[in-house]
XYZ file of C-alpha atoms in Angstrom:
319
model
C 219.836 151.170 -34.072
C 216.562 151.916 -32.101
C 215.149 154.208 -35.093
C 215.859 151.174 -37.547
C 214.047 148.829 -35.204
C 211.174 151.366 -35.044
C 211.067 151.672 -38.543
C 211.203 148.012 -39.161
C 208.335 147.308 -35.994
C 206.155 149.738 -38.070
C 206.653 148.544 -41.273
C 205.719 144.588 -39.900
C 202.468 146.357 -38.234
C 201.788 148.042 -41.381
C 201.757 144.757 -43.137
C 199.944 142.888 -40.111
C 197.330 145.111 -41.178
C 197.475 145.044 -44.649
C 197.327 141.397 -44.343
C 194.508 141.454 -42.005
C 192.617 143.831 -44.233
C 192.764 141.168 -47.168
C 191.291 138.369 -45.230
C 188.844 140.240 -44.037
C 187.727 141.498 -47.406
C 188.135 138.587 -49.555
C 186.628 135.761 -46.512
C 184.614 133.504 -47.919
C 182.758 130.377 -46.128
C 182.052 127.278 -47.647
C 178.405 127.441 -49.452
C 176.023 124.357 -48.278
C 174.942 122.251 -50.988
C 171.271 123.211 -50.181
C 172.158 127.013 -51.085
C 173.486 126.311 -54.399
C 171.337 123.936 -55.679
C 168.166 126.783 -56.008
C 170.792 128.421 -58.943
C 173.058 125.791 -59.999
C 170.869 122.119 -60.199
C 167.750 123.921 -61.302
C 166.021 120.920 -64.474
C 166.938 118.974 -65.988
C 169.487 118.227 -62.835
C 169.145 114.975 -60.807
C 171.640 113.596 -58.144
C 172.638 110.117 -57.705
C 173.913 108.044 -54.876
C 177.502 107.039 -56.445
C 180.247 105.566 -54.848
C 178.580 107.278 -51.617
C 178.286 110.739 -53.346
C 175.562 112.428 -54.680
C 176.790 112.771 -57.726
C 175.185 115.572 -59.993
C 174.181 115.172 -63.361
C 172.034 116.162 -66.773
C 170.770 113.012 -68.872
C 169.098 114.781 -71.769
C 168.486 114.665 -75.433
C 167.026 111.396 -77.505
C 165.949 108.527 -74.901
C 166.320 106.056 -77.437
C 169.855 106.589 -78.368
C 171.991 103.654 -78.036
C 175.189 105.487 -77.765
C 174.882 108.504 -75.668
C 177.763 111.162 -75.815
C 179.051 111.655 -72.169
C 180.684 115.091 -71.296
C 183.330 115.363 -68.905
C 184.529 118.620 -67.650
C 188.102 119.688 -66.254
C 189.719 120.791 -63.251
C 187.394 123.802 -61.035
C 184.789 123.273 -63.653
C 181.739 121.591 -63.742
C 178.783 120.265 -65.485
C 177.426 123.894 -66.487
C 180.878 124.582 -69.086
C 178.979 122.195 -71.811
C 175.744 124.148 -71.645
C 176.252 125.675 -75.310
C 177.153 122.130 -76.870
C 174.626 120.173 -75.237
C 171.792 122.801 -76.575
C 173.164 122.077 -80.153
C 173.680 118.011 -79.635
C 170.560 117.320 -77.725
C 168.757 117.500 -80.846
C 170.011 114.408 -81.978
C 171.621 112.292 -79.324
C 171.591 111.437 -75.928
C 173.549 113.529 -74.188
C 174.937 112.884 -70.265
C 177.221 115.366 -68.313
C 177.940 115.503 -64.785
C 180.382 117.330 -62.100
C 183.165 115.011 -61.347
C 184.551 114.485 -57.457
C 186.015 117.680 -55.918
C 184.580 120.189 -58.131
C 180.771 121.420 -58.780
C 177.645 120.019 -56.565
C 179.185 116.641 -56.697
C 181.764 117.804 -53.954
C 184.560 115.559 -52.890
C 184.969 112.124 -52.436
C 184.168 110.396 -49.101
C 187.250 108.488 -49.282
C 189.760 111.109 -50.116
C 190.442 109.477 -53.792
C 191.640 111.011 -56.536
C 193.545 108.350 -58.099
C 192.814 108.153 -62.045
C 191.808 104.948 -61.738
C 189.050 106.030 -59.313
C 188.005 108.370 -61.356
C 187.364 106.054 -64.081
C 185.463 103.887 -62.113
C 183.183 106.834 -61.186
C 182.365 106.815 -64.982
C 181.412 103.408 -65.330
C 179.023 103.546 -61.838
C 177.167 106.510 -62.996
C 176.809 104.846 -66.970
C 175.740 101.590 -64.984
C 173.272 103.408 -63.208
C 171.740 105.392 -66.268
C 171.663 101.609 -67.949
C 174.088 102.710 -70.406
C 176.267 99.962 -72.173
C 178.499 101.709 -74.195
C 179.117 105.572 -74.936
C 181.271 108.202 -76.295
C 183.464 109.852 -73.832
C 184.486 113.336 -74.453
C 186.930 115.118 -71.970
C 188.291 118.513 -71.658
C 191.963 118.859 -69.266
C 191.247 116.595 -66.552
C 188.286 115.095 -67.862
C 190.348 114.147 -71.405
C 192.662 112.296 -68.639
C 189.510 110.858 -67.368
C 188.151 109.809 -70.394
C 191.352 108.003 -72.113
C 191.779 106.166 -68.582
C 188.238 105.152 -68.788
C 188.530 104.133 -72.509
C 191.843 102.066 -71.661
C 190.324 100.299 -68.156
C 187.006 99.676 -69.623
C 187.770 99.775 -73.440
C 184.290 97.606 -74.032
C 182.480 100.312 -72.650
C 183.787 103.285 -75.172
C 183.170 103.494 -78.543
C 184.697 106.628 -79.854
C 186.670 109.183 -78.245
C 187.331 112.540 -78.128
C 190.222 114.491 -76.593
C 189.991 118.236 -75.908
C 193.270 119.674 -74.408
C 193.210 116.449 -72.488
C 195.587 116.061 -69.461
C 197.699 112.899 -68.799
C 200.916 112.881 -69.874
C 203.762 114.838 -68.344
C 203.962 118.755 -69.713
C 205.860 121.593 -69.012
C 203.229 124.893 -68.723
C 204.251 128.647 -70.413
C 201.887 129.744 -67.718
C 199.441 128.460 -64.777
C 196.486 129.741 -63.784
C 197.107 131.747 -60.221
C 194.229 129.251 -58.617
C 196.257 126.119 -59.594
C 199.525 127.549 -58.192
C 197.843 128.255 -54.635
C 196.173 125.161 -54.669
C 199.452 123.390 -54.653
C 201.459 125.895 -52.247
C 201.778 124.840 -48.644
C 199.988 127.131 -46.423
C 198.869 129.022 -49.257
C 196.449 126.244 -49.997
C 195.122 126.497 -46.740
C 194.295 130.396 -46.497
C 192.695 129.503 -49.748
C 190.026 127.273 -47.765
C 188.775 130.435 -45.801
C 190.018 133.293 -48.266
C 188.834 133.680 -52.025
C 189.551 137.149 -54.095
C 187.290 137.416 -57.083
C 189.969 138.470 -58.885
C 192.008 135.145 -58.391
C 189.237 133.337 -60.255
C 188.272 136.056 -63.420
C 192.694 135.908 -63.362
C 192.705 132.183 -63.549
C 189.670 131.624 -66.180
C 191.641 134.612 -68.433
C 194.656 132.694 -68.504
C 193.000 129.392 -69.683
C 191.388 131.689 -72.753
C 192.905 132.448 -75.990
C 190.773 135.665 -75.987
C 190.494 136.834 -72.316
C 187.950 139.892 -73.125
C 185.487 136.558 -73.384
C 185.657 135.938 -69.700
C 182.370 137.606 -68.529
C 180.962 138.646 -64.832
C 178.652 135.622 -64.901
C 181.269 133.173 -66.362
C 183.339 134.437 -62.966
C 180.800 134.155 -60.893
C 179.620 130.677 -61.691
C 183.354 129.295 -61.478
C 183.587 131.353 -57.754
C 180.453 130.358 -56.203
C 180.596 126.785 -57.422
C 184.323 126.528 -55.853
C 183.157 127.589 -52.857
C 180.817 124.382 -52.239
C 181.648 122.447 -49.396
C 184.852 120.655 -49.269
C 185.589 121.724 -53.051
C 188.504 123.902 -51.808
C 190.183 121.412 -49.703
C 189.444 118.791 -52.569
C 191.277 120.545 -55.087
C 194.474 120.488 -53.138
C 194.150 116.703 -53.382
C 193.027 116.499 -56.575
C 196.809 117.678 -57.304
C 198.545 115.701 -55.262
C 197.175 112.409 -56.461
C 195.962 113.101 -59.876
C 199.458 113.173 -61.572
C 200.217 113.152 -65.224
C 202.022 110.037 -66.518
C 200.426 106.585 -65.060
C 199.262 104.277 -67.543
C 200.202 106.870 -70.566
C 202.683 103.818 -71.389
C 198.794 101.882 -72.548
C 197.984 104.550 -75.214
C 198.771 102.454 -77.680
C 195.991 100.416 -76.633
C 192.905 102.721 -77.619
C 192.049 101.145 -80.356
C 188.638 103.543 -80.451
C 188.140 106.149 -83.258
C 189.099 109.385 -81.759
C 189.245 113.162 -82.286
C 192.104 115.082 -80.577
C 191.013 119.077 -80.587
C 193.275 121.502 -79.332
C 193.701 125.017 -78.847
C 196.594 126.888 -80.499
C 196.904 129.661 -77.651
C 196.905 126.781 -75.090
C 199.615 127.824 -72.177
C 198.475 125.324 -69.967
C 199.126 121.930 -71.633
C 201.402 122.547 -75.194
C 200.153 121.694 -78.358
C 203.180 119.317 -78.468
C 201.005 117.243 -76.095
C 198.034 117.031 -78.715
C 200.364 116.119 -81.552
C 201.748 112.829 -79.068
C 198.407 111.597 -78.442
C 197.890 111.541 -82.291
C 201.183 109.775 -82.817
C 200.220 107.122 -80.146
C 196.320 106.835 -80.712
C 196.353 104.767 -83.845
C 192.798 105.865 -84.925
C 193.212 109.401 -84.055
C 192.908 112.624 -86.067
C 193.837 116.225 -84.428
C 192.252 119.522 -84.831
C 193.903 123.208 -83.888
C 191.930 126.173 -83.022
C 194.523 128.362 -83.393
C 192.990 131.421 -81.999
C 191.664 129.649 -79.011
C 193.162 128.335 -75.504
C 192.387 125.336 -73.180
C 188.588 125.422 -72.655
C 187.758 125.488 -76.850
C 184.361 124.059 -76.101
C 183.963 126.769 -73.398
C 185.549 129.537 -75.583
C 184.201 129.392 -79.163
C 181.386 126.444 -78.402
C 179.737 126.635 -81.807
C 182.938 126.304 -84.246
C 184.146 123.369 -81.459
C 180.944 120.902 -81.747
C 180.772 121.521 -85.728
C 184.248 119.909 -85.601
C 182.433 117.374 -83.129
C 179.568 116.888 -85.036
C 181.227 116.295 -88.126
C 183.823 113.445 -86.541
C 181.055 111.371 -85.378
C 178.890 111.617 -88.565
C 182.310 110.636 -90.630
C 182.368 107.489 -88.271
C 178.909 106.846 -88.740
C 178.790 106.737 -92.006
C 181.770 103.862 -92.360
């Protein structure tokens, strides 16, 4: 009995220190605002006071444009994951993109909300303060969620609308990216606010891509050091909690806005089942598969995703 409780004291020292050696390996502090700004809001970034955030943001592109296209990027993201599209649309429109509450330089909210509702309303502040009447929302995962709630709260405000693996109606996942799971484990969620392994975020962005040998070293690095911003960490776990799939989806039938529903084929996030029900409930809605890619199409293939962009909003221009 004595050798079997020596055994089993050594093997829970053994994993004391295995333990130990992890955290001490893969600690990582939050980042101050200040330190990521010199690499990650060099121009054309500006920061506005929003909702009592300093909300970051790109307004680029044709000043004169009375509709500008407005880019809204998904859970851990941030402004930067448009950066090939807006090089191809700035040429002829207005284009505005910013990091939402939680996630990027924007950071989280001061008053701990991450209703959908709030959300929305953070859209229409930052378009009132850029003087912008009326847009086209485009949203990838959360952001999709974001912009549909927008488009149904504020429907004067949106004029066309597009959908890219959009988030907001209840779905069952063939897999979840390692960072999401943590994020919404007890205690797990909290080691993550002090501990962050590389590897958890290159794992996480190769499981939202069709192809993962397209996940590069600077693609992981941009995700990692922009999740470690102040408060991002601790904002993500709320961003779960209250950001559910399923309120107001019963109002889709009320986007009466053209709108393009993309989706990727090797999506094992949100199914492609989910794609094909906003179609059936957006009236004025047309869908479009990328078979070969996976939830972040604009990210993954950016060039073959705004052609299909490009071409939906020249078909509604010209009727």
């Amino acid at each position: 009995m004595k050798q079997v409780l020596r055994i089993s004291g050594g093997l829970f020292l053994l994993l004391v220190v295995v333990f130990g050696a992890f955290i001490a390996l893969n600690w990582q502090a939050d980042t101050s605002v200040e330190q990521l700004k010199t690499k990650w809001a060099t121009p054309p970034s500006q920061f506005a006071d929003i909702e009592g955030m300093q909300l970051h943001f790109r307004d680029e592109g044709l000043r004169d444009d009375p509709t500008p296209i407005i880019l809204i990027h998904g859970t851990s993201a941030s402004l930067h994951t448009w950066d090939d599209w807006v090089e191809i649309l700035k040429t002829e429109h207005r284009v505005i993109r910013f990091d939402l509450p939680a996630f990027g330089l924007t950071g989280p909210d001061p008053d701990n909300d991450y209703t959908i509702e709030n959300y929305a309303d953070t859209v229409i502040a930052l378009l009132d303060h850029l003087q912008v009447k009326e847009s086209i929302l485009v949203g990838n995962s959360l952001g999709g969620y974001v912009a549909w709630a927008t488009t149904i709260i504020y429907p004067d405000r949106v004029k066309q609308l597009t959908l890219i693996d959009a988030s907001g109606y209840p779905f069952e996942s063939q897999s979840v990216p390692i960072a999401f799971k943590i994020a919404n484990t007890p205690v797990l969620n909290k080691i993550m606010n002090k501990v962050l392994p590389r590897s958890v975020v290159r794992s996480s962005l190769e499981n939202v891509y069709g192809d993962p040998s397209q996940v590069t070293d600077g693609l992981v690095n941009r995700y990692f050091e922009l999740t470690t911003r102040k408060g991002n960490r601790q904002a993500l776990t709320e961003r779960f909690r209250q950001t559910r799939p399923g309120p107001i989806a019963d109002k889709m039938s009320e986007i009466k806005q053209p709108t393009l529903i993309m989706w990727g084929g090797q999506d094992r996030l949100i199914p492609t089942e989910n794609g094909e029900r906003f179609n059936r409930e957006i009236q004025n809605s047309q869908l479009v598969r990328f078979d070969e890619l996976g939830h972040v199409p604009h990210e993954e293939a950016p060039m073959k995703t705004v052609a299909a962009f490009k071409a939906f909003i020249a078909e509604q221009h010209t009727r």
